[in-house]
Each structure stands twice: as C-alpha cells, then as structure tokens.
Short mmCIF file of C-alpha atoms and ligand atoms in Angstrom, two decimals:
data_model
loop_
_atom_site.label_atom_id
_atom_site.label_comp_id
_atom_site.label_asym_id
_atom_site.label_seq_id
_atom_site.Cartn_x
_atom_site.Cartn_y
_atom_site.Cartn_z
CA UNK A 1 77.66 81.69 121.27
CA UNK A 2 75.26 80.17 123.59
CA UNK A 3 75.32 78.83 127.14
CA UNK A 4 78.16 75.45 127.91
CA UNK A 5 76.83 72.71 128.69
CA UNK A 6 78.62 70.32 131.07
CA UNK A 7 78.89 66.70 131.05
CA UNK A 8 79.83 65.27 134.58
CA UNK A 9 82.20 62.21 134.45
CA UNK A 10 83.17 61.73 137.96
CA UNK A 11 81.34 58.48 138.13
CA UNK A 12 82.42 57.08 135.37
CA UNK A 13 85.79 58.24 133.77
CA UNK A 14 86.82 60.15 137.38
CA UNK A 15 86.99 57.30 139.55
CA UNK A 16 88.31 55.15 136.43
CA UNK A 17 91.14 57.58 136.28
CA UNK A 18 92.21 57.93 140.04
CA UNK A 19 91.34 54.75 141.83
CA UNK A 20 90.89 52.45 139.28
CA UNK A 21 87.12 52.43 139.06
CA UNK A 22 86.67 51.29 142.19
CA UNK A 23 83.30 53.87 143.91
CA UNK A 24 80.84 51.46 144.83
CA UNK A 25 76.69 51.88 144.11
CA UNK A 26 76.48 52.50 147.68
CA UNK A 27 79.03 55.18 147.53
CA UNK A 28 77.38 56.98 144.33
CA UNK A 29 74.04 56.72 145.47
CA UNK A 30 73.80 59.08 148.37
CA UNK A 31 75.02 61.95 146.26
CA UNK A 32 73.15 61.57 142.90
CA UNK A 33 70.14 63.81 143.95
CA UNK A 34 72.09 66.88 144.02
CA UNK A 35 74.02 66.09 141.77
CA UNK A 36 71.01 65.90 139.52
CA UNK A 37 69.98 69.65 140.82
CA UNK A 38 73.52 70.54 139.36
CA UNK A 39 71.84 71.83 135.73
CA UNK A 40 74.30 68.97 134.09
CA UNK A 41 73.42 68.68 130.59
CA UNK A 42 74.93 64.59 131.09
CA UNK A 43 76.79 62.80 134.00
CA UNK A 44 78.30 59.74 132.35
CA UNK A 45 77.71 57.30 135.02
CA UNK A 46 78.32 53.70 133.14
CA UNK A 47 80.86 51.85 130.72
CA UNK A 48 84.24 51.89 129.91
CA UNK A 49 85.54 50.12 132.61
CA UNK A 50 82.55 50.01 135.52
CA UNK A 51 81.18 47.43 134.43
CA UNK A 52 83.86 44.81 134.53
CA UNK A 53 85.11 46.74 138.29
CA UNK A 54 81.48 45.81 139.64
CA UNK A 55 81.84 42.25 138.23
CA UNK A 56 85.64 41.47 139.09
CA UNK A 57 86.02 44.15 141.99
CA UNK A 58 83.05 45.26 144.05
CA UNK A 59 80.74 41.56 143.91
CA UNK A 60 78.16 43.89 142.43
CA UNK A 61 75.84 43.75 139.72
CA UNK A 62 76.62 46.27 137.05
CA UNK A 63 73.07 46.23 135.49
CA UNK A 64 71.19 46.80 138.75
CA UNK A 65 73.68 50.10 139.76
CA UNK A 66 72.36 51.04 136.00
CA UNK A 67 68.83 50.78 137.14
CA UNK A 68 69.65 52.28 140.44
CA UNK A 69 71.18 55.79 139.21
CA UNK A 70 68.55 55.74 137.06
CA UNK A 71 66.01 55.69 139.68
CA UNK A 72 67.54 58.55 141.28
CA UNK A 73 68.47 60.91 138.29
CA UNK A 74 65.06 62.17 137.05
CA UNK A 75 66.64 65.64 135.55
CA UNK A 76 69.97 64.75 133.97
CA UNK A 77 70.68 62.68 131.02
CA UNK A 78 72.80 59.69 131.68
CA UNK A 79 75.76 58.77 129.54
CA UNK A 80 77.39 55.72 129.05
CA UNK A 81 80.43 54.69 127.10
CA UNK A 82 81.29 51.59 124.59
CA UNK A 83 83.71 50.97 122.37
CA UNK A 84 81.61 50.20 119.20
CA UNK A 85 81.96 46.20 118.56
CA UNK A 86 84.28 45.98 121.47
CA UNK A 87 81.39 47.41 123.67
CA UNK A 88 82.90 47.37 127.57
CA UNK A 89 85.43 44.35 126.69
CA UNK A 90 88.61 44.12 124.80
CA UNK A 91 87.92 42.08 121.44
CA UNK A 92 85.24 42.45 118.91
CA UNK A 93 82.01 40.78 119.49
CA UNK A 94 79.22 39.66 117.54
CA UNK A 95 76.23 41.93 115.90
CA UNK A 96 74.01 40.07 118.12
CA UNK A 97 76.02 40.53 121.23
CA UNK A 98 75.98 44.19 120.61
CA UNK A 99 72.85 44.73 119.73
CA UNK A 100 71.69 42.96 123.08
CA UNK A 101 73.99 45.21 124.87
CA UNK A 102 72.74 48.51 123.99
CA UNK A 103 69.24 47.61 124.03
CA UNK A 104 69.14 46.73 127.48
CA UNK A 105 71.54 49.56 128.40
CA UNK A 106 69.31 51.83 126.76
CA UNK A 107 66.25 50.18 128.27
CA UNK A 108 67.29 50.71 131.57
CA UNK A 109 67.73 54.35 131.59
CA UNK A 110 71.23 55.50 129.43
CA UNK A 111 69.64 58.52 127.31
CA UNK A 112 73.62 59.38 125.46
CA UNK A 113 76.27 57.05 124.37
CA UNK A 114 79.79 57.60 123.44
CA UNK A 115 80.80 55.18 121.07
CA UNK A 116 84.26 55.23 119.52
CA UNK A 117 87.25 52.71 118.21
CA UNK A 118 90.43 52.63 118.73
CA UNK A 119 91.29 52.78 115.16
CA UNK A 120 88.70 55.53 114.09
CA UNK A 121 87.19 52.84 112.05
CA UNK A 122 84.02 53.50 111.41
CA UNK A 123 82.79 50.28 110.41
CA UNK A 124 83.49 48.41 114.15
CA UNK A 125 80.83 51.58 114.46
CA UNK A 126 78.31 51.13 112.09
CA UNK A 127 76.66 48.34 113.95
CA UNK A 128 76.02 50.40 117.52
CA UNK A 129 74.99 53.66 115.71
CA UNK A 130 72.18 51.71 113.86
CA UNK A 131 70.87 50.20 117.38
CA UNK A 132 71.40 53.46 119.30
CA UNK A 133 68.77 55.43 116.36
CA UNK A 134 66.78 52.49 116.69
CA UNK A 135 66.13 52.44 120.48
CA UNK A 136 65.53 56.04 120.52
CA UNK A 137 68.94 57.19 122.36
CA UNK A 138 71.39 60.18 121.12
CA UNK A 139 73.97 58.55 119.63
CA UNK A 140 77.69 60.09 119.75
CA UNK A 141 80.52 59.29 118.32
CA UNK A 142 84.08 59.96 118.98
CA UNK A 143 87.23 60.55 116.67
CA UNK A 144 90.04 59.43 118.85
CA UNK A 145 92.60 61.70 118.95
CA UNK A 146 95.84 61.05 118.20
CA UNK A 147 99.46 62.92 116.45
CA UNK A 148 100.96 61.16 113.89
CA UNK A 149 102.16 62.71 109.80
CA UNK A 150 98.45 60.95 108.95
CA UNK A 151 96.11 62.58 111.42
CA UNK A 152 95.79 65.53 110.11
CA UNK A 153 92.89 68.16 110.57
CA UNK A 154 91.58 66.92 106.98
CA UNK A 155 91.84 63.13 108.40
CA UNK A 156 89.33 64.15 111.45
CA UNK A 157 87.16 65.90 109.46
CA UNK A 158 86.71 63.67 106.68
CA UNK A 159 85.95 61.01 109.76
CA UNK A 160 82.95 63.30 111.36
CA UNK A 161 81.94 63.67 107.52
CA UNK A 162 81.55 59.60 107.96
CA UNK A 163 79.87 59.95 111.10
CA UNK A 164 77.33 62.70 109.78
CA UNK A 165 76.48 60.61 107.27
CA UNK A 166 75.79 57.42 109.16
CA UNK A 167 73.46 59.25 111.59
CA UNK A 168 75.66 60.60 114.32
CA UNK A 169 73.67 63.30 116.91
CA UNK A 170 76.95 64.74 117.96
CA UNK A 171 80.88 64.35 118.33
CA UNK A 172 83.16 64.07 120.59
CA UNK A 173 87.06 65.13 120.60
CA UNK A 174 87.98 62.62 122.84
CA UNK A 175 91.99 63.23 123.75
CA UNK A 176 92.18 60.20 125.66
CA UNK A 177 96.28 60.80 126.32
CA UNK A 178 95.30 64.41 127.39
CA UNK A 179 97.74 65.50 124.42
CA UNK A 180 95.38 67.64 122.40
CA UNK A 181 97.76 71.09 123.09
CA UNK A 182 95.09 74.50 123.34
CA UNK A 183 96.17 75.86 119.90
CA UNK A 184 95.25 73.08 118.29
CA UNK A 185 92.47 72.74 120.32
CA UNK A 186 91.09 76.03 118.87
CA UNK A 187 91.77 75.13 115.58
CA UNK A 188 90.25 71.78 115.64
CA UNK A 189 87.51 72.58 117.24
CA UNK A 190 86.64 75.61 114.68
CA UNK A 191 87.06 73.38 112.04
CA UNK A 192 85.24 71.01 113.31
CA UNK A 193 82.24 73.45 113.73
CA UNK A 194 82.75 74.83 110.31
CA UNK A 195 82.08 71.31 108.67
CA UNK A 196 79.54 69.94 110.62
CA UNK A 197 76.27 71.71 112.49
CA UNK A 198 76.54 68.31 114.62
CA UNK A 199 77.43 69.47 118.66
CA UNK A 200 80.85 69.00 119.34
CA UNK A 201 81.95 67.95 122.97
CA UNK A 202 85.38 67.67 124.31
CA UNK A 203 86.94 64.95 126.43
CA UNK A 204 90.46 65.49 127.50
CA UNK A 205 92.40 64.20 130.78
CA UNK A 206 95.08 66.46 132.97
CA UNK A 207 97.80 63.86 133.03
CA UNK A 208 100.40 65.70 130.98
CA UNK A 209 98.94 69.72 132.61
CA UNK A 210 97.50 71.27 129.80
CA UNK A 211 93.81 70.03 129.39
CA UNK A 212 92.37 73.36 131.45
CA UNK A 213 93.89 75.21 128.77
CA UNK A 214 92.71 73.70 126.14
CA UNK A 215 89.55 73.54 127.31
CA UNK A 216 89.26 76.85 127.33
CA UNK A 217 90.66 77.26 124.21
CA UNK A 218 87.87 74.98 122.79
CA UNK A 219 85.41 76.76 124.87
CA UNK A 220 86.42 80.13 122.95
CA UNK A 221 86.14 78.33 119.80
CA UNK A 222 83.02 77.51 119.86
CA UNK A 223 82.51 73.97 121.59
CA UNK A 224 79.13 73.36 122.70
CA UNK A 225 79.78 70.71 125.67
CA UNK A 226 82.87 69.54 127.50
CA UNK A 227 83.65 66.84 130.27
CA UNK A 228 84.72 67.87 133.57
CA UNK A 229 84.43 65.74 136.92
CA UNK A 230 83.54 67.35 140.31
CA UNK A 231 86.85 68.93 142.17
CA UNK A 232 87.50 65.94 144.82
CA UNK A 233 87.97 63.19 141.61
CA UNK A 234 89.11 65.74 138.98
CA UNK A 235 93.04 66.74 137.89
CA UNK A 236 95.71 63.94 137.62
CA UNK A 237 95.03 61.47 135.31
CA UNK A 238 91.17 62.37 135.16
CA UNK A 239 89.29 65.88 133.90
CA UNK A 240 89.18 69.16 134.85
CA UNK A 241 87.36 70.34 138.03
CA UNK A 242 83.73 71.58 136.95
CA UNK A 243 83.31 73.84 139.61
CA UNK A 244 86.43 75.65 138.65
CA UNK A 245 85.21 75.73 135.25
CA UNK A 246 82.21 77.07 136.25
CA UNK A 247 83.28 79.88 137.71
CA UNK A 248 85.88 80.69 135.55
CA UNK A 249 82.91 81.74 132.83
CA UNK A 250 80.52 83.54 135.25
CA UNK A 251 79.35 86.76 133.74
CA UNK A 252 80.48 85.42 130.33
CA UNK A 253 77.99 84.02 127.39
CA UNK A 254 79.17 80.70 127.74
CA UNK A 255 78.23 80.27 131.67
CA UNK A 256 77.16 77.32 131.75
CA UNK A 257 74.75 78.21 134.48
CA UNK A 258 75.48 75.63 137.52
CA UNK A 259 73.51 75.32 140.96
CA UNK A 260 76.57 76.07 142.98
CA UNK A 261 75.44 74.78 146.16
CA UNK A 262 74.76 71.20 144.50
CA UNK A 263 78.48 71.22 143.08
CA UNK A 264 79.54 72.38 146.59
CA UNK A 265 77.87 69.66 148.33
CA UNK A 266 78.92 67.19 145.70
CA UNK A 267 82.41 68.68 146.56
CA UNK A 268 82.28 68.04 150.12
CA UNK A 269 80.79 64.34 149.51
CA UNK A 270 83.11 63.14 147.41
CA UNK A 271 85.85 64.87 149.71
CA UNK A 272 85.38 62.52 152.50
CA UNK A 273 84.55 59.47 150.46
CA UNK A 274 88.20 60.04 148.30
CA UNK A 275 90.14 60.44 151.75
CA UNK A 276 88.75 56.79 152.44
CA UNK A 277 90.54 55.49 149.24
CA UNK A 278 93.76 57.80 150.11
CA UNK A 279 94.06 56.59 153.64
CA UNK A 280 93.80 53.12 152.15
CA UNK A 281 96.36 53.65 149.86
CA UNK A 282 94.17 52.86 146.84
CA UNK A 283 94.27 56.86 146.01
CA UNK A 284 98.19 56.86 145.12
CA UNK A 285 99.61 60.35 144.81
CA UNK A 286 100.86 59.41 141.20
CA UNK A 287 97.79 59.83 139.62
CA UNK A 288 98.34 63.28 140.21
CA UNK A 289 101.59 64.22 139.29
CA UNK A 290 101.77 66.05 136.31
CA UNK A 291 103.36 64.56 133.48
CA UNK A 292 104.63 66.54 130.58
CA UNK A 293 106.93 63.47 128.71
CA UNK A 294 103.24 62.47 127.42
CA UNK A 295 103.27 65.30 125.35
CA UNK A 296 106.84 64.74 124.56
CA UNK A 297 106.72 60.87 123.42
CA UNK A 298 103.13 61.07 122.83
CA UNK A 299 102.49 58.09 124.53
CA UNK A 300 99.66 58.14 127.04
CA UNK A 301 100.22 58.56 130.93
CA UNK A 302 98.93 54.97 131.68
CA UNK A 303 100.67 53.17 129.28
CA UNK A 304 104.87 54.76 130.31
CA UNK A 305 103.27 53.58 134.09
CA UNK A 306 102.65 49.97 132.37
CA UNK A 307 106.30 49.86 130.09
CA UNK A 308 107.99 50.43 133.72
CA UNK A 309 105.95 47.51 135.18
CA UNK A 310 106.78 45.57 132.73
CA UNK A 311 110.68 46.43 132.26
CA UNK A 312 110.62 45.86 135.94
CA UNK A 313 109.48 42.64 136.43
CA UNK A 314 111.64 41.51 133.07
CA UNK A 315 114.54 43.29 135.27
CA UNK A 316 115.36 45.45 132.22
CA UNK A 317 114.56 48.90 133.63
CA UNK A 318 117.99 49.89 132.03
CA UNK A 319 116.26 50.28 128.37
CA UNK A 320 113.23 51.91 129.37
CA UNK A 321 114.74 54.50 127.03
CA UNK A 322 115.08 52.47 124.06
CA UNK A 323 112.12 51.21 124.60
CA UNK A 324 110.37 54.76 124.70
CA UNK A 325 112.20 55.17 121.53
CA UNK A 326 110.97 51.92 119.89
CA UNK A 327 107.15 53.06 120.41
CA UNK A 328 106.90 55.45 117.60
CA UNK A 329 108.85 52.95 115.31
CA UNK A 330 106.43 50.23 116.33
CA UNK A 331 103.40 52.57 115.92
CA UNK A 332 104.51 53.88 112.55
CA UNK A 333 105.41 50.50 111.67
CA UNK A 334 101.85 49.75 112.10
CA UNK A 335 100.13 51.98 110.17
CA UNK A 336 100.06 55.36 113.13
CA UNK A 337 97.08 53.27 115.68
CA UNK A 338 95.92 55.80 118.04
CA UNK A 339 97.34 54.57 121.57
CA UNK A 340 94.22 53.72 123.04
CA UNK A 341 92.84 50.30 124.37
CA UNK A 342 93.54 48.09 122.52
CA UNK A 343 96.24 49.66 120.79
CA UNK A 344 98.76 51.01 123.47
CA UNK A 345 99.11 47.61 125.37
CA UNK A 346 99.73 46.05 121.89
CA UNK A 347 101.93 48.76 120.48
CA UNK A 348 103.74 49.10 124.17
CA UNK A 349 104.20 45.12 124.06
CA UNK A 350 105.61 44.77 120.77
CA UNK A 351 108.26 47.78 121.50
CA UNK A 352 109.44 45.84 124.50
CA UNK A 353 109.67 42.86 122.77
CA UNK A 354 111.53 44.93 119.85
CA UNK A 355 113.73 45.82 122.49
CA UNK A 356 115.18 43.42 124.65
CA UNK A 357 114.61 40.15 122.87
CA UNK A 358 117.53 40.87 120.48
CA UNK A 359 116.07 42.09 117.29
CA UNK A 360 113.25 43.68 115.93
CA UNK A 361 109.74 41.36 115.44
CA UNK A 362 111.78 38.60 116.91
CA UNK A 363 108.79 37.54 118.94
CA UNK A 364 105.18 38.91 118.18
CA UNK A 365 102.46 38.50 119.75
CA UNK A 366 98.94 37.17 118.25
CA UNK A 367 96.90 40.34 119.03
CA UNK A 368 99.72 42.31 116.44
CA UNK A 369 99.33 38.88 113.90
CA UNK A 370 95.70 39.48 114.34
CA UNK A 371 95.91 43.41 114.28
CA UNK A 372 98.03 43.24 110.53
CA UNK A 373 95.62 40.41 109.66
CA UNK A 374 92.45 43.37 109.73
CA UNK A 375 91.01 41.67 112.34
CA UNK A 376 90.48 44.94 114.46
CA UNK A 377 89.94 47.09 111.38
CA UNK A 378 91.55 49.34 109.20
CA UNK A 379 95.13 50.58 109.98
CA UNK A 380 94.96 54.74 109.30
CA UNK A 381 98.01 54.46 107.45
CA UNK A 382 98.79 51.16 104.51
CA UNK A 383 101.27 48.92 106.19
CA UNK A 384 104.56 48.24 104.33
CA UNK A 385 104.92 45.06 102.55
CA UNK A 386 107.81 44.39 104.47
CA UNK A 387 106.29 45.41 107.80
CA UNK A 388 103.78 42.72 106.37
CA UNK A 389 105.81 39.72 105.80
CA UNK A 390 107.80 40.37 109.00
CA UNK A 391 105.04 39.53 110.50
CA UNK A 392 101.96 37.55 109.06
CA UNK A 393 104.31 36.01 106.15
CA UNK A 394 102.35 35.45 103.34
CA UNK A 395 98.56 35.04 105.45
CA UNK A 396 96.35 36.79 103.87
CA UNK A 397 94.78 40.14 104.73
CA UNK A 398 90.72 40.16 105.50
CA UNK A 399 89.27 43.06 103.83
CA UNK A 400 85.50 42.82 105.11
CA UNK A 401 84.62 44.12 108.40
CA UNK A 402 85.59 42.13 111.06
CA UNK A 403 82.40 41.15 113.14
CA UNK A 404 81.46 40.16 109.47
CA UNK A 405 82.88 37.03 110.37
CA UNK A 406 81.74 36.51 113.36
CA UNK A 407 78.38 34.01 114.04
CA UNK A 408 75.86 35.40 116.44
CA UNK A 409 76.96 33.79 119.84
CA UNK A 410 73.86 34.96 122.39
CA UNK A 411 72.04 31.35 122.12
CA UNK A 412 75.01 29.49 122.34
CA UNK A 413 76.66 31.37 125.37
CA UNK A 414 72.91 31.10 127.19
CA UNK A 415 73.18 27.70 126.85
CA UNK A 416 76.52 27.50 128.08
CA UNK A 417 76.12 29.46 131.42
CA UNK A 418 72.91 27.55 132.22
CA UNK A 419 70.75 28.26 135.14
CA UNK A 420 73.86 30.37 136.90
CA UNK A 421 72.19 33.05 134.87
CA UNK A 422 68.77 34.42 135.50
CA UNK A 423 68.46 37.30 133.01
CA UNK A 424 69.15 38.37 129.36
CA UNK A 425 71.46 40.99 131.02
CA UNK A 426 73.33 38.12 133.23
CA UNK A 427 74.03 36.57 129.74
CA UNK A 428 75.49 39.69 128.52
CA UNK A 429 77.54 39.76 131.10
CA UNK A 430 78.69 36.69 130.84
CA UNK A 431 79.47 37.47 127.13
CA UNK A 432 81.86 40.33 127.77
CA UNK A 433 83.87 38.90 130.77
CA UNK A 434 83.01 35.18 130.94
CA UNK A 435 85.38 34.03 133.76
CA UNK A 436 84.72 36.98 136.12
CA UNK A 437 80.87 36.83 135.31
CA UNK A 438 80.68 33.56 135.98
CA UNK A 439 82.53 33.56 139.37
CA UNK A 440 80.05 36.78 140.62
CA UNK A 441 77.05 34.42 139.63
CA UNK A 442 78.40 31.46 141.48
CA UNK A 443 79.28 34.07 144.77
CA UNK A 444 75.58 35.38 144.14
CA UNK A 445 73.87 31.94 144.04
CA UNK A 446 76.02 31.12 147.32
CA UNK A 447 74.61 34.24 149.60
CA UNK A 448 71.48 33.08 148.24
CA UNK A 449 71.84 30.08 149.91
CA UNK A 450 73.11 31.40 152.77
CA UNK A 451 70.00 33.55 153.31
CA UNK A 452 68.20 30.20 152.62
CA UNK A 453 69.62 28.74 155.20
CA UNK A 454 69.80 30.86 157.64
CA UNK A 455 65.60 31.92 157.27
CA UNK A 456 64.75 28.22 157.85
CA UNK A 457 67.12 26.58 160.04
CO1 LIG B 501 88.64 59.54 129.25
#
C-alpha cells in the first residue's frame, strides 16, 4: 500500500461544522500559503454551504473568495462540493443552471469536485459528471452513506458500478451522520477496492466519537485518501484532526508525508482566529460534545439538535421520544432516504407532524407530496401503495428524471435581475439563492455609491 493522501476540509466542511460556516476570505487568506506547503493532496475550500454564508452572512462575494484562494494556492488541488442538480441550493435546478455553475467554478480554479445526492440517485448526477469531464476537472462522486435493511454492501457497490460506468475519477464514502462504525468501515472499504480500481476517499464527521477509528480502520484497508481538518476546527461535529493523523502513521507505509511545521503554523492560526468565534459565543461548546444516540437512532447529530428546536418552540418537548421513535417509521415509510439535506429536515418534519398532530400523515408537507411524486428522484426502496395513497392519493408518479422537466431558466432569470447583476456568475448566484443574492447586490451597488460620493463631493 502506498503513501495517504490527505484532503484538508477545514475551510470548507470544518468551519461549516463548528460555527456555521461563518470564516471570512479575510480570515482564510492569511493562512493559505502554508497551508499550501502542507503536501495536501486537496483542501476543499468551496460549496456546500459557503457559498450561500458569503451571500446571506459575511456581505461577501462567494465567486471572488473562489478566485482569491485560487490565487494563493499554486501547489494544492482545490475541492469543491455540489450536490449534483441541487448544486449549493436545496431543490433541483435546471441542466442549464448547472452546467453554468460548474463551468465557471471550474474556470476559476476548483481542480476536484464532490458531487453526490441525497438519494444516491444517480441520474440528479448524470448531468454534473458530463460537465465536470468536459471542463477538464476530476470528477468524484459520493455514495451517501446510510443503515437501513436496503443499503447493503451489494447496494453501494452496485452504485460505484453506476458511477464507473458514467465516468467517475474516484469515490467517496461520505458518512455524513459520522455513523459508518470501523468494522464496517474495513469491510466496505475492501470491498469497495475489490470492485473498482477507482480511488476511494473517506469523509466521516466525529459527532457520535468513532470516526478516528474508523478512519483508521479504512486506512488499514486500503483507502487511498481521507478528509481531515487542521486540529483548531477538527473533532465535534466536523473531521478528524490531520495533524494527529499524521503522526499517528509516521514510520508506517501509509505516512502520508506532511510538512509539519506548515500544519503547526496552520494550528496556531486557526487557534487564535477560533477563540474569536468562542469568545463571541458563535463557537458553542455543543458542537463538541460527543454524541453516541446518533449511532443509536441513526439519525444525524444536526438534525436531533433541529427536532428539539422544533418540539420547543411547538412547546411539545414532552414527545421528543416518540418523535425519535417516529423517524425510522417515517424513513421506512418512505422508501429508507439517507438523512441528508434534503432528506433529514423532510423526514424529521413529517415525524413531528406524525407525532403531535394526532395521527399519522394527518398533515404533510409539499416537499414529502413532491418527494413520493419522484420529483427528487428515486426512493432506494418501492414505496407501499398505501404509504402512496396516504399521501399523493391517486396523483400520479413521474418516472423520468426530474430536471427532465425542467426548462432552462439562465435567460429568463438574467432578465429578471437586470442591471443589479454585472456578471454570468452574479446570475448564478442569483439562481441558487434569489432573495439573499439579490439583497448582497443591492448592499454592493449602495457602497458603490457611497464611494461615489464620497470621491467627488
Ligand atoms: Co461532511
């Protein structure tokens, strides 16, 4: 077995996972030259939810902190991730939204992207792998992992079968709910390189205390890259520490060779720059308690936080525990989703709902009509008739894949947004969050003014 290679996610998934995505470009950019002396083999810098935190949170323009990393990484490959037709947002969008998406993302300076979907359905796929091999970038793509009677070590590898075959570089495991226990690590991950000669990363998260085990465990079986985030945004809810990792395997084969003084000045960076966000309270101890009941009720650490906000504020606290109950009925119910976004908030909701509004699919919401309808794919498991009728009645089921049906959009929303926006990119932002893209323009065009002003006055 040959040297690990590291992928470095404290700028993307780290700071997602402990203070809600919320390191600024200035923050980042001070670092990124050691960081790129590191010997990384990728630090995932952009997607998932950066982009819409630069937009909504930090009055900055996600495109331009794209271009700016890039300016200052000239070693390390930079890795984004998307959500296949749901790219950074939450619904599917059109082929030419996503095609306009990647090529500019790619354009600017992301070399890998992650692309998954929520229901391992590899046609809300099909659409970003072609672009990817088109625009010259490595494309991966992720099985998301998930336990249920259907996902089965046959069920993943029949998927990354699917993904060979429609051009995939490499997989990912990505355990999204940090549930992926070492054992099965080992065997997955040996499997996995049995069927496919494809690299095979891992992706994992701390939250329920077992993801440095079964990292190694992957490691010993073979894995050729996994995700870890530099020690001051690592643990908790987000990955492993890499220096710790590193230095676990010195003097092994699989060393994966680090510039140790770049990860301890990294270290000591980020150290003062996460006190900031502690003293401010934005850094809440939480994030880093352990939490074993994920591996119990297999329901992601993020999503028990957002049942108890939401049995709060309904002042039903007192049936948290059916309601913890009610999630695997819902989720078996509904073919076994894996409990990522989209999926856990709609899964969580309906369980609630299932719970205290007197009787089961009482009250459903339109993203579970729409779910049932096919509208976000193929369900892994057939849903029951009954299940069916419960809740679309007699509406019929769409078949084709669902951006199939959607009309190319770009010209229309350019139109739309006017002069607010000034590049192709401005219009793809305004595609995937139209509200909060639109209010950053208008704040933009404003300090413009401003500056106007104040030069000729
Ligand atoms: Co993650």
């Amino acid at each position: 077995m040959s040297k690990l290679k590291i992928t470095e996610t404290s700028l993307r998934d780290g700071h997602q996972s402990l203070i809600a995505t919320r390191l600024t470009t200035d923050e980042i950019l001070p670092i990124l030259k050691k960081m790129d002396d590191a010997g990384f083999h990728s630090m995932e810098v952009w997607g998932g939810a950066t982009f819409d935190a630069c937009l909504r949170y930090l009055n900055e323009d996600p495109w331009e902190r794209l271009r700016k990393i890039r300016a200052n990484v000239k070693n390390t490959k930079l890795q984004m991730l998307s959500r296949g037709q749901n790219i950074l947002g939450y619904k599917n969008y059109p082929d030419d939204i996503v095609e306009k998406f990647l090529k500019n993302a790619i354009y600017e300076g992301i070399d890998i992207v992650r692309i998954f979907d929520a229901l391992n359905d590899i046609r809300n796929l099909q659409k970003s792998i072609s672009v990817i091999k088109k625009e010259g970038a490595h494309c991966q793509c992720a099985i998301c992992y998930t336990i249920s009677p259907v996902h089965t070590i046959e069920y993943y590898l029949k998927l990354i079968k699917e993904f060979e075959s429609e051009g995939a570089d490499s997989i990912c495991i990505k355990d999204m709910s940090g549930i992926l226990l070492p054992y099965e690590a080992y065997n997955l991950v040996k499997s996995i390189k049995e069927t496919t000669k494809l690299p095979v990363e891992f992706h994992t998260h701390c939250t329920s205390g077992v993801a440095q085990m079964s990292m190694l465990k992957a490691v010993e079986a073979g894995v050729d890259i996994v995700d870890t985030a530099i020690s001051p945004l690592s643990s908790g809810t987000s990955q492993p520490a890499t220096e710790s990792l590193a230095l676990s395997l010195i003097g092994t084969e699989r060393d994966p060779q680090l510039n140790l003084d770049s990860l301890n000045a990294a270290a000591d960076y980020f150290k003062d720059v996460m006190k900031k966000y502690m003293d401010s309270g934005s850094y809440n101890i939480k994030v880093l308690m352990t939490e074993p009941k994920t591996l119990q009720y297999q329901i992601p650490g993020g999503m028990l936080s957002n049942m108890i906000m939401q049995m709060t504020s309904l002042n039903a606290l007192d049936k948290y525990e059916d309601v913890l109950a009610e999630v695997p009925r819902v989720r078996e119910d509904l073919g076994f989703p894996p409990l990522v976004t989209p999926m856990s908030q709609m899964v969580g909701a309906q369980a609630v709902f299932n719970v205290i509004s007197g009787g089961r699919y009482k009250i459903i919401p339109t993203e579970i009509k729409n779910y049932v309808k096919g509208m976000y794919g193929r369900p892994t498991a057939p849903i029951s008739e009954n299940i069916r009728e419960k809740i679309i009645g007699d509406e019929e089921i769409i078949t084709v894949r669902p951006a199939d049906l959607l009309p190319d959009e770009y010209e229309k929303l350019k139109a739309e947004i006017g002069e607010l926006a000034r590049t192709e990119q401005d219009v793809l932002s305004y595609a995937l969050f139209p509200q909060v893209a639109k209010e950053y323009f208008e704040k933009r065009s404003t300090e413009i003014e401003d500056i106007y002003d104040e030069l000729y006055i």
